[in-house]
Short mmCIF file of N, CA, C and O in Angstrom, two decimals:
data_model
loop_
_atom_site.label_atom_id
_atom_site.label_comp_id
_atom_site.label_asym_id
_atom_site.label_seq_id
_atom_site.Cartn_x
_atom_site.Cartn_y
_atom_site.Cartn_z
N UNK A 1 4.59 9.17 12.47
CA UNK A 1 3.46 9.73 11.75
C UNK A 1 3.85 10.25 10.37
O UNK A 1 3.00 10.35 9.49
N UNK A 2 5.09 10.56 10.17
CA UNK A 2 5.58 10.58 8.88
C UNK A 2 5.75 9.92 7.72
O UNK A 2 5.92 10.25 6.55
N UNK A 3 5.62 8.37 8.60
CA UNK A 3 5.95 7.33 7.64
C UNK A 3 4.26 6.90 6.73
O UNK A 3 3.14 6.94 7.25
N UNK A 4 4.55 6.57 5.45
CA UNK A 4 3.81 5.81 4.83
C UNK A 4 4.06 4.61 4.27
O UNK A 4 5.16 4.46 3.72
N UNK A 5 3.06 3.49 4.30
CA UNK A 5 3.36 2.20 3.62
C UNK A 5 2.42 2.47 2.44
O UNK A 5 1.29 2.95 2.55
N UNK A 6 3.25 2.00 0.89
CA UNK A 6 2.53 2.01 -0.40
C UNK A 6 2.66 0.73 -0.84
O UNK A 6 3.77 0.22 -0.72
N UNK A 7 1.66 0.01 -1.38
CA UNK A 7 1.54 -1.26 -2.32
C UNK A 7 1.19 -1.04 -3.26
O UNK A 7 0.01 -0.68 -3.30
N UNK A 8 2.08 -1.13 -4.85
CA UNK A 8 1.24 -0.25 -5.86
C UNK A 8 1.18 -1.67 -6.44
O UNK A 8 1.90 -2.52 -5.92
N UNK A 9 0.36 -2.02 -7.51
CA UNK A 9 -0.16 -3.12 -7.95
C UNK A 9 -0.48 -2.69 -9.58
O UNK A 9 -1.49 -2.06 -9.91
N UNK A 10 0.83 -3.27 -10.74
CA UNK A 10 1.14 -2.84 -12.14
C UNK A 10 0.53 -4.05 -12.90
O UNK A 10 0.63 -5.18 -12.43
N UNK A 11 -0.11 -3.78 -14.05
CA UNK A 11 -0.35 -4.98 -15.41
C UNK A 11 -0.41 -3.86 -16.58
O UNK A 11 -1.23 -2.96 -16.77
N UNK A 12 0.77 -4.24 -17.28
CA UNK A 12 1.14 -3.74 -18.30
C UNK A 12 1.59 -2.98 -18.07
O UNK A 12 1.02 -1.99 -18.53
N UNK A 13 2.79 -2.65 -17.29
CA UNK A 13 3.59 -2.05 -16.86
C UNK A 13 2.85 -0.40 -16.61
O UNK A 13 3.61 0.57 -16.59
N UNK A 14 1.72 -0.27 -16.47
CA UNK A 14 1.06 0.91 -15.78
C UNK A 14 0.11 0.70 -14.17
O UNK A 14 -0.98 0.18 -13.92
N UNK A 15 0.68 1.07 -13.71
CA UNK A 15 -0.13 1.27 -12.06
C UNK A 15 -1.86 1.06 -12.32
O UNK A 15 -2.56 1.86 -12.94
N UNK A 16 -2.33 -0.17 -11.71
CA UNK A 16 -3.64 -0.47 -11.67
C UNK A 16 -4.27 0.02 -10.68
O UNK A 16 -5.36 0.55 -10.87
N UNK A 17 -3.67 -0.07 -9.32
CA UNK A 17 -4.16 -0.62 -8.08
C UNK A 17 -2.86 -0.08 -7.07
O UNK A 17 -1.64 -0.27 -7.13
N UNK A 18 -3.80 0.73 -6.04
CA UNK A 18 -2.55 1.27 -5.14
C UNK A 18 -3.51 1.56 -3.74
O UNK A 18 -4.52 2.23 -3.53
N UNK A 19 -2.31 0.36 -2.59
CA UNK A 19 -3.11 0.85 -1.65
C UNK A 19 -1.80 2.05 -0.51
O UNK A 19 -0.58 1.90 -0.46
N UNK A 20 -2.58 3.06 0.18
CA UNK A 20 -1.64 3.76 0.74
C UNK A 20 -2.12 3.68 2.18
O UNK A 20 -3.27 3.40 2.52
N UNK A 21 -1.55 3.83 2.63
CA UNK A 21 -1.81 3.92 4.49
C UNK A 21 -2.23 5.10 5.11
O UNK A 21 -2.63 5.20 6.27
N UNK A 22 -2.09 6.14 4.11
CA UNK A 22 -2.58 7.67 4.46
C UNK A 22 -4.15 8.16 4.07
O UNK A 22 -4.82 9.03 4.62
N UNK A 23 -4.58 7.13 2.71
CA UNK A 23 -5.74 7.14 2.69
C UNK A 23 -6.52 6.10 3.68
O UNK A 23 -7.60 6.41 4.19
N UNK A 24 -5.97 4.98 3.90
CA UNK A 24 -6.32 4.07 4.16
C UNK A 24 -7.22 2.77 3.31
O UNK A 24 -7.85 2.01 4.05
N UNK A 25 -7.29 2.54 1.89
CA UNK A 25 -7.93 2.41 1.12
C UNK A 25 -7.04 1.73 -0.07
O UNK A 25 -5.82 1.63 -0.21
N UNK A 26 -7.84 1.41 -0.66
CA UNK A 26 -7.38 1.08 -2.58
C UNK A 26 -7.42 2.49 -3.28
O UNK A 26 -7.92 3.57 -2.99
N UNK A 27 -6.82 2.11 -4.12
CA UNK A 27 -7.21 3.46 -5.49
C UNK A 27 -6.73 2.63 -6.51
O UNK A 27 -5.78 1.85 -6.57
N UNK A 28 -7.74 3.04 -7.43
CA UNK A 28 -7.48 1.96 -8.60
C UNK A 28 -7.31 3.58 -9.63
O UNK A 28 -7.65 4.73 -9.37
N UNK A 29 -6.62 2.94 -10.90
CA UNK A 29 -6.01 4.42 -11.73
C UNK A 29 -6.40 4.08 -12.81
O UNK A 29 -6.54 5.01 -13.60
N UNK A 30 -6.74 2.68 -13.31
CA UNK A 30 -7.64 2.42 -14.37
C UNK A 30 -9.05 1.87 -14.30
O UNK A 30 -9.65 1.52 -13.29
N UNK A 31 -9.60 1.87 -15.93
CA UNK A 31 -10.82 0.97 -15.38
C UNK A 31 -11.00 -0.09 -14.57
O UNK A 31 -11.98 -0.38 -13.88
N UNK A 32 -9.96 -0.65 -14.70
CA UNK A 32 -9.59 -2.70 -14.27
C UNK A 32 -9.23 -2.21 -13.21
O UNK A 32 -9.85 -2.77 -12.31
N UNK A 33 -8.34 -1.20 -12.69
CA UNK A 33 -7.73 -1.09 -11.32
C UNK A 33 -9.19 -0.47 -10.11
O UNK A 33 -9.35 -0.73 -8.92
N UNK A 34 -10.16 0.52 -11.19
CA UNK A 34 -11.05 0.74 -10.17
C UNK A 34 -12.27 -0.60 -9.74
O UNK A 34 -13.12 -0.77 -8.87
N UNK A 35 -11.91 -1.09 -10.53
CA UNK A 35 -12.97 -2.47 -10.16
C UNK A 35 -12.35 -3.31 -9.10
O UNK A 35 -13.05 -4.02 -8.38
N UNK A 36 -11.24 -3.26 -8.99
CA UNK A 36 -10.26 -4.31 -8.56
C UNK A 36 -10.27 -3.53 -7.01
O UNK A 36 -10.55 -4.23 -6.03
N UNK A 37 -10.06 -2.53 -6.88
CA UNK A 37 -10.24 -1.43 -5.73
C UNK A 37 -11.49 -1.85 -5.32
O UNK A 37 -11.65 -2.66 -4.41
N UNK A 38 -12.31 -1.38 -5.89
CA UNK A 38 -13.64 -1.27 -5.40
C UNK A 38 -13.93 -3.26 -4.33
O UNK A 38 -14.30 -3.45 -3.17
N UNK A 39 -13.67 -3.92 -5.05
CA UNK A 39 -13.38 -5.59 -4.33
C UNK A 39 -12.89 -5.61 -3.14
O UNK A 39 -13.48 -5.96 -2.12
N UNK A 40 -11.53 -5.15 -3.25
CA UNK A 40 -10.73 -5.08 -2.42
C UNK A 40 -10.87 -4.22 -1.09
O UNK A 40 -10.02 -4.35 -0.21
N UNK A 41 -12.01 -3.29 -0.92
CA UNK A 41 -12.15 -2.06 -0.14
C UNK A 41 -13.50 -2.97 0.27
O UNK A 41 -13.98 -2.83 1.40
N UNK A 42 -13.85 -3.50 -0.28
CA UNK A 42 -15.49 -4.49 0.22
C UNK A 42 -14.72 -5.77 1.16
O UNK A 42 -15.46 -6.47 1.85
N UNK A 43 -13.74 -5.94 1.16
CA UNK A 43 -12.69 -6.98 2.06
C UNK A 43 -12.32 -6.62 3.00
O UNK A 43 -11.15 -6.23 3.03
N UNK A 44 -13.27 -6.55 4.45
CA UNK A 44 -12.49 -5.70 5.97
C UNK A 44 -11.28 -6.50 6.19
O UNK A 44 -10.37 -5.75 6.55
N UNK A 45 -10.82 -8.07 6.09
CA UNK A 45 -10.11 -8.46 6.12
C UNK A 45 -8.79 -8.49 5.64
O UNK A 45 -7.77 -8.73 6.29
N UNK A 46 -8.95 -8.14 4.03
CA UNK A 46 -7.69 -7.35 3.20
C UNK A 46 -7.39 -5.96 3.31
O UNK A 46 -6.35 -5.45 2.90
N UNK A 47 -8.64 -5.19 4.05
CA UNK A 47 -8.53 -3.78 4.67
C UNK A 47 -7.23 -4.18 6.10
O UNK A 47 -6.14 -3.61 6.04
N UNK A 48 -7.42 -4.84 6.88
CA UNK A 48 -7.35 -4.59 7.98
C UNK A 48 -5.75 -5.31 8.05
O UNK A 48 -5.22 -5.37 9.16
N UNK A 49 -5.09 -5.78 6.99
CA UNK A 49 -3.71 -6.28 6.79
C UNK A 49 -3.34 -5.50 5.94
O UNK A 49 -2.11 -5.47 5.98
N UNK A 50 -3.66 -4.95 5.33
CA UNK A 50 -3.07 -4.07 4.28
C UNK A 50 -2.47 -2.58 5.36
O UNK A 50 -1.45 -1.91 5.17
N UNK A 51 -3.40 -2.45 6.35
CA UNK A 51 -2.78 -1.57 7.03
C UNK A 51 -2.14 -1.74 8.37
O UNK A 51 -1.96 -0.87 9.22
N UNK A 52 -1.72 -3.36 8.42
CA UNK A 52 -1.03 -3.29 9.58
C UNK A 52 0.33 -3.83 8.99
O UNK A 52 1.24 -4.24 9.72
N UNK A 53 0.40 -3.80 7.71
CA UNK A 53 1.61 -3.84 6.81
C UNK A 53 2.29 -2.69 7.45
O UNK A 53 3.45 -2.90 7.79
N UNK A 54 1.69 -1.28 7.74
CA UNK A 54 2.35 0.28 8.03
C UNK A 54 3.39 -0.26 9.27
O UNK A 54 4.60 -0.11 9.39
N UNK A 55 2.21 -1.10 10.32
CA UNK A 55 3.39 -0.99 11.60
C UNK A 55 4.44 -2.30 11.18
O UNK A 55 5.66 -2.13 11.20
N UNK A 56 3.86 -3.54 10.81
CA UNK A 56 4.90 -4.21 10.80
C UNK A 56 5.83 -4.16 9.79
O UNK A 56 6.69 -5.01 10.05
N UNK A 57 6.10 -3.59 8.76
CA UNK A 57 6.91 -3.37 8.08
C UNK A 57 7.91 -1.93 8.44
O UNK A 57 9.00 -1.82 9.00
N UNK A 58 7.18 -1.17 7.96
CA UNK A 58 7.62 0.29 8.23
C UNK A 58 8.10 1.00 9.76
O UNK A 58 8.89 1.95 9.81
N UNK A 59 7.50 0.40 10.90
CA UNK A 59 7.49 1.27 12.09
C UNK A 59 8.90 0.31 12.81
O UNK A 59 9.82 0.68 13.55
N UNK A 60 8.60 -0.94 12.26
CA UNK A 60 9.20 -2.20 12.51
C UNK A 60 10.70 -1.79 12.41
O UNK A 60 11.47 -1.73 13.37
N UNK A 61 11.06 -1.48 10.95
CA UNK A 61 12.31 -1.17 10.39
C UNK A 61 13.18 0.18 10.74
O UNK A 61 14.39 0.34 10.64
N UNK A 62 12.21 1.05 11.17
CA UNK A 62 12.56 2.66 10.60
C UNK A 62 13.57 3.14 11.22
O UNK A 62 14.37 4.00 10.85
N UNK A 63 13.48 2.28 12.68
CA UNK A 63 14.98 3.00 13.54
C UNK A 63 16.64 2.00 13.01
O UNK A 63 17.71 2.39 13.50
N UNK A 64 16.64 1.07 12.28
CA UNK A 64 17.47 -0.25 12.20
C UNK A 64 17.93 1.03 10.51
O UNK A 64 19.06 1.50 10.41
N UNK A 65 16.84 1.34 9.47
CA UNK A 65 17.27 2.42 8.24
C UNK A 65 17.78 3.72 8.43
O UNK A 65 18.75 4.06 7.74
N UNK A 66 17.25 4.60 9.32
CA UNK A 66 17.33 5.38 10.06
C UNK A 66 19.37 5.65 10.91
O UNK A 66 20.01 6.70 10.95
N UNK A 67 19.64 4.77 11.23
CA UNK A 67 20.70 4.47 12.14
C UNK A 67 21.76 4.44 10.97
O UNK A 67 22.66 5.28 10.97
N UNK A 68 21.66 3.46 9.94
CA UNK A 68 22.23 3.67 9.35
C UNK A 68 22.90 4.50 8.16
O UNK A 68 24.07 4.61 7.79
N UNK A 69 21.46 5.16 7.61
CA UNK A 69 21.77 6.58 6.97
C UNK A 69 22.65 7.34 7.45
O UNK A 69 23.53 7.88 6.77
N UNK A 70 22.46 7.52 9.24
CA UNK A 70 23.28 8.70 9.95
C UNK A 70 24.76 7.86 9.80
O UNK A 70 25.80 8.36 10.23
#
């Protein structure tokens, strides 16, 4: 429950578009990024992989990163 998955999404080397697993959602940080959000949050389908990125990436890995830190 600690863990978060972030996808941040840059043009012109400033953050457009960021989805987080804690909101569950897009967030767009510019004009172009809130339009681009707003699309993307109308997509149950790009909703519904974007957050199972959390388990298969993150929940997937955490004891294999974890192990090795210690």
């Amino acid at each position: 429950k600690d863990i978060e998955f972030i996808r941040s999404y840059y043009f012109n080397k400033k953050e457009d578009t960021r989805f987080s697993s804690s909101v569950g959602k897009f967030v767009g940080f510019t004009e172009r990024g809130v339009k681009i959000a707003a699309d993307w949050n109308n997509d149950p389908s790009k909703l519904s992989a974007m957050k199972a990125q959390k388990e298969a990436v993150c929940l997937h890995h955490v004891q294999v990163y974890y192990s090795n830190v210690l």
